[in-house]
Amino acid sequence: RCRKLEQDPDLGFVGEIKEVETDLILEALDAGKMPILSSTGSDDSGQCYNVNADTAAARVAMALGARRLVYLSDVPGLLRNPEDPDSLLSSLPVHQVQPLKEEGVIAQGMLPKVNSAVDALKSGVNRVHFIDGRLAHSILLEIFTDQGIGTEIVHS
């Protein structure tokens, strides 16, 4: 369930999540299926809204009590310098997020992702990963190797 996002200027049919209904997700998982979720929601009257996909992913992870949340994108993770792929921050304690925002290291398109990651960590998710989903076996390499290939944000 969601509600219309109230802000100025009005963004139209953009909403914010107020509740995640997990029954159908859990039913699919129990049946051995992988649920595919869209980043839309409806309000109490049935009006459909677009919601931020990063926020939606975090809210679903929190509602399910997930141990990990993995974001796949077209960048290798959080970069200290966006122009330098070798500046990857491989592991980041959550208490270092705010200073990196203040320095401008975490900015623009990464802000909603990182903000939702912090919310997820505060709500019981153990680790949040940002990895390049274009790379073969990226999830396996991130989670099942010592170094990983992306960025993980962890509790301090």
Coordinates of N, CA and C in Angstrom, one line a residue:
R1 N 0.8 -1.2 0.0 CA 0.0 0.0 0.0 C 0.9 1.2 0.0
C2 N 0.4 2.3 -0.7 CA 1.1 3.5 -0.7 C 0.1 4.7 -0.6
R3 N 0.7 5.9 -0.5 CA -0.1 7.1 -0.5 C 0.6 8.1 -1.4
K4 N -0.1 9.1 -1.9 CA 0.5 10.1 -2.8 C 1.6 10.8 -2.1
L5 N 2.7 11.0 -2.7 CA 3.8 11.8 -2.2 C 3.5 13.2 -2.2
E6 N 3.4 13.8 -1.1 CA 3.0 15.3 -1.0 C 4.3 16.1 -1.0
Q7 N 4.6 16.8 -2.1 CA 5.7 17.7 -2.1 C 5.5 18.8 -3.1
D8 N 6.2 19.8 -3.0 CA 6.1 20.9 -4.0 C 7.4 21.0 -4.8
P9 N 7.4 20.9 -6.1 CA 6.2 20.8 -6.9 C 5.6 19.4 -6.9
D10 N 4.3 19.3 -7.2 CA 3.6 18.1 -7.3 C 4.1 17.2 -8.4
L11 N 4.5 16.0 -8.1 CA 5.1 15.1 -9.1 C 4.1 14.2 -9.8
G12 N 2.8 14.5 -9.6 CA 1.8 13.7 -10.2 C 1.6 12.4 -9.5
F13 N 1.6 11.3 -10.2 CA 1.3 10.0 -9.7 C 2.5 9.3 -9.1
V14 N 3.1 10.0 -8.1 CA 4.3 9.4 -7.4 C 3.9 9.2 -6.0
G15 N 4.1 8.1 -5.5 CA 3.7 7.7 -4.1 C 4.9 7.3 -3.2
E16 N 4.5 7.2 -1.9 CA 5.5 6.7 -1.0 C 4.8 5.5 -0.3
I17 N 5.6 4.5 0.1 CA 5.1 3.3 0.6 C 4.7 3.5 2.1
K18 N 3.5 3.0 2.4 CA 3.1 3.1 3.8 C 3.0 1.7 4.5
E19 N 2.9 0.6 3.6 CA 2.8 -0.7 4.1 C 3.2 -1.7 3.0
V20 N 3.9 -2.8 3.4 CA 4.2 -3.8 2.4 C 3.4 -5.0 2.8
E21 N 2.6 -5.5 1.9 CA 1.8 -6.7 2.1 C 2.7 -7.9 1.7
T22 N 3.1 -8.7 2.6 CA 4.1 -9.8 2.3 C 3.4 -11.2 2.0
D23 N 2.1 -11.3 2.2 CA 1.5 -12.6 2.0 C 1.8 -13.3 0.6
L24 N 1.6 -12.5 -0.5 CA 1.8 -13.1 -1.8 C 3.3 -13.4 -2.0
I25 N 4.1 -12.5 -1.5 CA 5.6 -12.7 -1.7 C 6.0 -14.0 -1.0
L26 N 5.6 -14.2 0.3 CA 5.9 -15.4 1.0 C 5.3 -16.6 0.4
E27 N 4.1 -16.5 -0.1 CA 3.5 -17.7 -0.8 C 4.3 -18.1 -2.0
A28 N 4.8 -17.2 -2.8 CA 5.6 -17.5 -3.9 C 6.9 -18.1 -3.5
L29 N 7.6 -17.6 -2.5 CA 8.8 -18.1 -2.0 C 8.6 -19.5 -1.5
D30 N 7.6 -19.7 -0.7 CA 7.3 -21.1 -0.2 C 7.0 -22.1 -1.2
A31 N 6.6 -21.6 -2.4 CA 6.3 -22.5 -3.5 C 7.6 -22.7 -4.4
G32 N 8.7 -22.1 -4.0 CA 9.9 -22.3 -4.7 C 10.0 -21.3 -5.9
K33 N 9.2 -20.3 -5.9 CA 9.2 -19.4 -7.1 C 9.9 -18.1 -6.6
M34 N 10.4 -17.4 -7.6 CA 11.0 -16.1 -7.4 C 10.0 -15.0 -7.8
P35 N 9.5 -14.2 -6.8 CA 8.6 -13.2 -7.1 C 9.3 -12.0 -7.8
I36 N 8.7 -11.5 -8.8 CA 9.2 -10.3 -9.5 C 8.3 -9.1 -9.1
L37 N 8.8 -8.1 -8.5 CA 8.0 -7.0 -8.0 C 8.2 -5.7 -8.8
S38 N 7.2 -5.0 -9.1 CA 7.3 -3.7 -9.8 C 7.3 -2.6 -8.7
S39 N 7.8 -1.5 -9.0 CA 7.9 -0.4 -8.0 C 6.7 0.5 -8.2
T40 N 5.5 -0.1 -8.1 CA 4.3 0.6 -8.1 C 3.5 0.2 -6.8
G41 N 2.5 1.0 -6.5 CA 1.7 0.6 -5.4 C 0.3 1.4 -5.5
S42 N -0.6 1.0 -4.8 CA -1.9 1.6 -4.9 C -2.4 2.1 -3.5
D43 N -3.2 3.1 -3.5 CA -3.7 3.7 -2.2 C -5.0 2.9 -1.9
D44 N -5.6 3.4 -0.8 CA -6.8 2.7 -0.3 C -8.0 2.7 -1.3
S45 N -8.0 3.7 -2.2 CA -9.0 3.8 -3.2 C -8.7 3.1 -4.5
G46 N -7.5 2.5 -4.6 CA -7.1 1.7 -5.8 C -6.3 2.5 -6.8
Q47 N -6.0 3.8 -6.5 CA -5.2 4.7 -7.4 C -3.8 4.2 -7.4
C48 N -3.2 4.0 -8.6 CA -1.9 3.4 -8.7 C -0.8 4.6 -8.7
Y49 N 0.3 4.4 -8.0 CA 1.4 5.3 -8.0 C 2.7 4.7 -8.3
N50 N 3.6 5.4 -8.9 CA 5.0 5.0 -9.0 C 5.7 5.3 -7.7
V51 N 6.5 4.3 -7.2 CA 7.3 4.6 -6.0 C 8.8 4.4 -6.4
N52 N 9.7 5.0 -5.6 CA 11.1 4.8 -5.9 C 11.5 3.4 -5.7
A53 N 12.1 2.8 -6.7 CA 12.4 1.4 -6.7 C 13.4 1.0 -5.6
D54 N 14.3 1.9 -5.3 CA 15.3 1.6 -4.2 C 14.6 1.6 -2.9
T55 N 13.7 2.5 -2.7 CA 13.0 2.6 -1.4 C 12.1 1.3 -1.3
A56 N 11.5 1.0 -2.4 CA 10.6 -0.2 -2.4 C 11.4 -1.4 -2.1
A57 N 12.5 -1.6 -2.6 CA 13.4 -2.8 -2.3 C 13.7 -2.8 -0.9
A58 N 14.1 -1.7 -0.3 CA 14.4 -1.7 1.1 C 13.2 -2.0 2.0
R59 N 12.1 -1.4 1.7 CA 10.9 -1.7 2.5 C 10.5 -3.1 2.4
V60 N 10.6 -3.8 1.2 CA 10.3 -5.2 1.1 C 11.2 -6.0 2.0
A61 N 12.5 -5.7 1.9 CA 13.5 -6.4 2.7 C 13.2 -6.3 4.2
M62 N 12.9 -5.1 4.6 CA 12.5 -4.9 6.0 C 11.3 -5.7 6.4
A63 N 10.3 -5.6 5.6 CA 9.0 -6.3 5.9 C 9.2 -7.8 6.0
L64 N 10.1 -8.4 5.1 CA 10.4 -9.8 5.1 C 11.4 -10.2 6.2
G65 N 12.0 -9.3 6.8 CA 13.1 -9.6 7.8 C 14.3 -10.2 7.1
A66 N 14.6 -9.7 6.0 CA 15.7 -10.2 5.2 C 17.1 -9.9 5.9
R67 N 18.0 -10.8 5.7 CA 19.4 -10.6 6.3 C 20.2 -9.7 5.4
R68 N 20.0 -9.8 4.1 CA 20.7 -9.0 3.1 C 19.8 -8.3 2.1
L69 N 20.3 -7.2 1.6 CA 19.6 -6.5 0.5 C 20.7 -6.3 -0.5
V70 N 20.4 -6.6 -1.8 CA 21.4 -6.5 -2.9 C 20.8 -5.6 -3.9
Y71 N 21.4 -4.5 -4.2 CA 21.1 -3.6 -5.3 C 21.9 -3.9 -6.5
L72 N 21.3 -4.2 -7.7 CA 22.0 -4.4 -8.9 C 21.9 -3.1 -9.8
S73 N 23.0 -2.6 -10.3 CA 22.9 -1.4 -11.2 C 24.0 -1.5 -12.3
D74 N 24.3 -0.4 -12.9 CA 25.3 -0.4 -13.9 C 26.6 0.3 -13.5
V75 N 26.8 0.3 -12.2 CA 28.1 0.8 -11.7 C 28.6 -0.2 -10.7
P76 N 29.9 -0.2 -10.5 CA 30.5 -1.2 -9.6 C 30.2 -1.2 -8.2
G77 N 29.7 -0.1 -7.7 CA 29.4 0.1 -6.3 C 29.5 1.6 -6.0
L78 N 29.8 1.9 -4.7 CA 30.1 3.3 -4.3 C 31.6 3.6 -4.6
L79 N 31.7 4.7 -5.4 CA 33.1 5.1 -5.8 C 33.4 6.4 -5.0
R80 N 34.6 6.4 -4.5 CA 35.1 7.7 -3.8 C 35.2 8.8 -4.9
N81 N 35.6 8.4 -6.1 CA 35.7 9.3 -7.2 C 34.9 8.7 -8.4
P82 N 33.8 9.2 -8.8 CA 33.0 8.6 -9.8 C 33.7 8.4 -11.2
E83 N 34.8 9.2 -11.4 CA 35.5 9.1 -12.6 C 36.6 7.9 -12.6
D84 N 36.8 7.4 -11.4 CA 37.8 6.4 -11.2 C 37.3 5.1 -10.6
P85 N 37.1 4.1 -11.5 CA 36.6 2.8 -11.1 C 37.4 2.1 -10.0
D86 N 38.7 2.5 -9.9 CA 39.6 1.9 -8.9 C 39.4 2.5 -7.5
S87 N 38.5 3.5 -7.4 CA 38.2 4.1 -6.1 C 37.0 3.5 -5.4
L88 N 36.7 2.2 -5.7 CA 35.6 1.5 -5.1 C 35.8 1.4 -3.6
L89 N 34.7 1.7 -2.9 CA 34.7 1.5 -1.4 C 34.1 0.1 -1.2
S90 N 34.9 -0.8 -0.9 CA 34.4 -2.2 -0.9 C 33.6 -2.5 0.4
S91 N 33.9 -2.0 1.5 CA 33.1 -2.2 2.7 C 33.0 -0.8 3.5
L92 N 31.8 -0.5 3.9 CA 31.6 0.8 4.5 C 30.7 0.6 5.7
P93 N 31.2 0.9 6.9 CA 30.4 0.9 8.1 C 29.3 2.0 8.0
V94 N 28.2 1.8 8.4 CA 27.0 2.7 8.2 C 27.3 4.1 8.9
H95 N 28.1 4.1 9.9 CA 28.4 5.4 10.5 C 29.3 6.3 9.6
Q96 N 29.9 5.8 8.6 CA 30.7 6.6 7.6 C 29.9 7.2 6.5
V97 N 28.6 6.8 6.4 CA 27.8 7.3 5.3 C 27.6 8.8 5.4
Q98 N 27.2 9.3 6.5 CA 26.9 10.8 6.6 C 28.1 11.6 6.3
P99 N 29.3 11.3 6.8 CA 30.5 12.1 6.4 C 30.7 12.0 4.8
L100 N 30.5 10.9 4.2 CA 30.7 10.8 2.8 C 29.6 11.6 2.0
K101 N 28.4 11.7 2.6 CA 27.4 12.6 2.0 C 27.9 14.1 2.1
E102 N 28.4 14.4 3.2 CA 28.8 15.8 3.4 C 30.0 16.2 2.5
E103 N 30.8 15.2 2.2 CA 32.0 15.4 1.3 C 31.5 15.4 -0.2
G104 N 30.3 15.0 -0.4 CA 29.8 14.9 -1.8 C 30.2 13.6 -2.5
V105 N 30.8 12.7 -1.8 CA 31.1 11.4 -2.4 C 29.8 10.6 -2.7
I106 N 28.9 10.6 -1.8 CA 27.6 10.0 -2.0 C 26.6 11.2 -2.4
A107 N 26.2 11.2 -3.7 CA 25.4 12.3 -4.2 C 24.6 11.8 -5.3
Q108 N 23.7 12.7 -5.8 CA 22.9 12.5 -7.0 C 22.2 11.1 -6.9
G109 N 22.3 10.3 -7.9 CA 21.6 9.1 -8.1 C 21.8 8.0 -7.0
M110 N 23.0 8.2 -6.3 CA 23.3 7.2 -5.2 C 22.6 7.6 -3.9
L111 N 22.1 8.8 -3.8 CA 21.5 9.2 -2.5 C 20.3 8.4 -2.2
P112 N 19.3 8.2 -3.1 CA 18.2 7.4 -2.7 C 18.5 5.9 -2.4
K113 N 19.5 5.4 -3.1 CA 20.0 4.0 -2.8 C 20.6 3.9 -1.4
V114 N 21.5 4.8 -1.2 CA 22.2 4.8 0.1 C 21.2 5.1 1.3
N115 N 20.4 6.1 1.1 CA 19.4 6.4 2.2 C 18.5 5.2 2.5
S116 N 18.1 4.5 1.4 CA 17.2 3.3 1.7 C 18.0 2.2 2.3
A117 N 19.3 2.1 1.9 CA 20.2 1.1 2.6 C 20.3 1.4 4.1
V118 N 20.5 2.6 4.4 CA 20.7 3.0 5.8 C 19.4 2.6 6.6
D119 N 18.2 3.0 6.0 CA 16.9 2.6 6.6 C 16.8 1.1 6.8
A120 N 17.2 0.4 5.8 CA 17.1 -1.1 5.9 C 18.0 -1.6 7.1
L121 N 19.2 -1.1 7.2 CA 20.2 -1.5 8.2 C 19.6 -1.1 9.6
K122 N 19.0 0.1 9.7 CA 18.4 0.5 11.0 C 17.2 -0.4 11.4
S123 N 16.6 -1.0 10.4 CA 15.4 -1.9 10.6 C 15.7 -3.3 10.7
G124 N 17.0 -3.7 10.8 CA 17.3 -5.1 11.1 C 18.0 -5.9 9.9
V125 N 18.1 -5.3 8.7 CA 18.8 -6.0 7.7 C 20.3 -5.9 8.1
N126 N 21.0 -7.0 7.9 CA 22.4 -7.1 8.4 C 23.4 -6.4 7.4
R127 N 23.2 -6.6 6.1 CA 24.2 -6.0 5.1 C 23.4 -5.6 3.9
V128 N 23.9 -4.5 3.3 CA 23.4 -4.1 2.0 C 24.5 -4.0 1.0
H129 N 24.3 -4.6 -0.2 CA 25.3 -4.6 -1.2 C 24.9 -3.8 -2.4
F130 N 25.8 -3.1 -3.0 CA 25.7 -2.4 -4.3 C 26.6 -3.1 -5.3
I131 N 26.1 -3.7 -6.3 CA 27.0 -4.4 -7.3 C 26.6 -4.1 -8.7
D132 N 27.5 -4.3 -9.6 CA 27.2 -4.2 -11.1 C 26.6 -5.4 -11.6
G133 N 25.3 -5.3 -11.9 CA 24.5 -6.5 -12.3 C 24.8 -6.9 -13.7
R134 N 25.7 -6.1 -14.5 CA 26.0 -6.5 -15.8 C 27.1 -7.6 -15.8
L135 N 27.8 -7.8 -14.7 CA 28.9 -8.7 -14.6 C 28.4 -10.1 -14.4
A136 N 28.9 -11.1 -15.1 CA 28.5 -12.5 -14.9 C 28.8 -12.9 -13.4
H137 N 27.9 -13.6 -12.8 CA 28.0 -14.1 -11.5 C 28.2 -13.1 -10.4
S138 N 27.8 -11.8 -10.6 CA 28.1 -10.7 -9.7 C 27.6 -11.0 -8.3
I139 N 26.4 -11.6 -8.2 CA 25.9 -11.8 -6.8 C 26.8 -12.8 -6.1
L140 N 27.1 -13.9 -6.8 CA 27.9 -15.0 -6.2 C 29.3 -14.4 -5.8
L141 N 29.9 -13.6 -6.7 CA 31.2 -13.0 -6.4 C 31.2 -12.1 -5.2
E142 N 30.1 -11.3 -5.1 CA 30.0 -10.4 -4.0 C 29.8 -11.1 -2.6
I143 N 28.9 -12.0 -2.6 CA 28.5 -12.6 -1.4 C 29.4 -13.8 -0.9
F144 N 29.9 -14.6 -1.9 CA 30.6 -15.8 -1.5 C 32.1 -15.7 -1.7
T145 N 32.7 -14.5 -1.8 CA 34.1 -14.3 -1.8 C 34.5 -13.4 -0.7
D146 N 35.8 -13.5 -0.3 CA 36.3 -12.6 0.8 C 36.2 -11.1 0.4
Q147 N 36.7 -10.8 -0.8 CA 36.7 -9.4 -1.1 C 35.4 -8.8 -1.8
G148 N 34.7 -9.7 -2.4 CA 33.5 -9.2 -3.1 C 33.9 -8.4 -4.3
I149 N 32.9 -7.8 -5.0 CA 33.2 -7.1 -6.2 C 32.5 -5.7 -6.2
G150 N 31.7 -5.5 -5.2 CA 31.0 -4.2 -5.1 C 31.2 -3.5 -3.8
T151 N 30.2 -2.9 -3.3 CA 30.3 -2.2 -2.0 C 29.3 -2.8 -1.1
E152 N 29.7 -3.1 0.2 CA 28.7 -3.5 1.2 C 28.7 -2.5 2.3
I153 N 27.5 -2.2 2.7 CA 27.3 -1.3 3.9 C 26.9 -2.1 5.0
V154 N 27.6 -2.0 6.1 CA 27.4 -2.9 7.3 C 27.2 -2.1 8.5
H155 N 26.7 -2.8 9.6 CA 26.6 -2.1 10.9 C 27.9 -1.7 11.4
S156 N 28.0 -0.7 12.1 CA 29.3 -0.2 12.6 C 29.9 -1.2 13.7

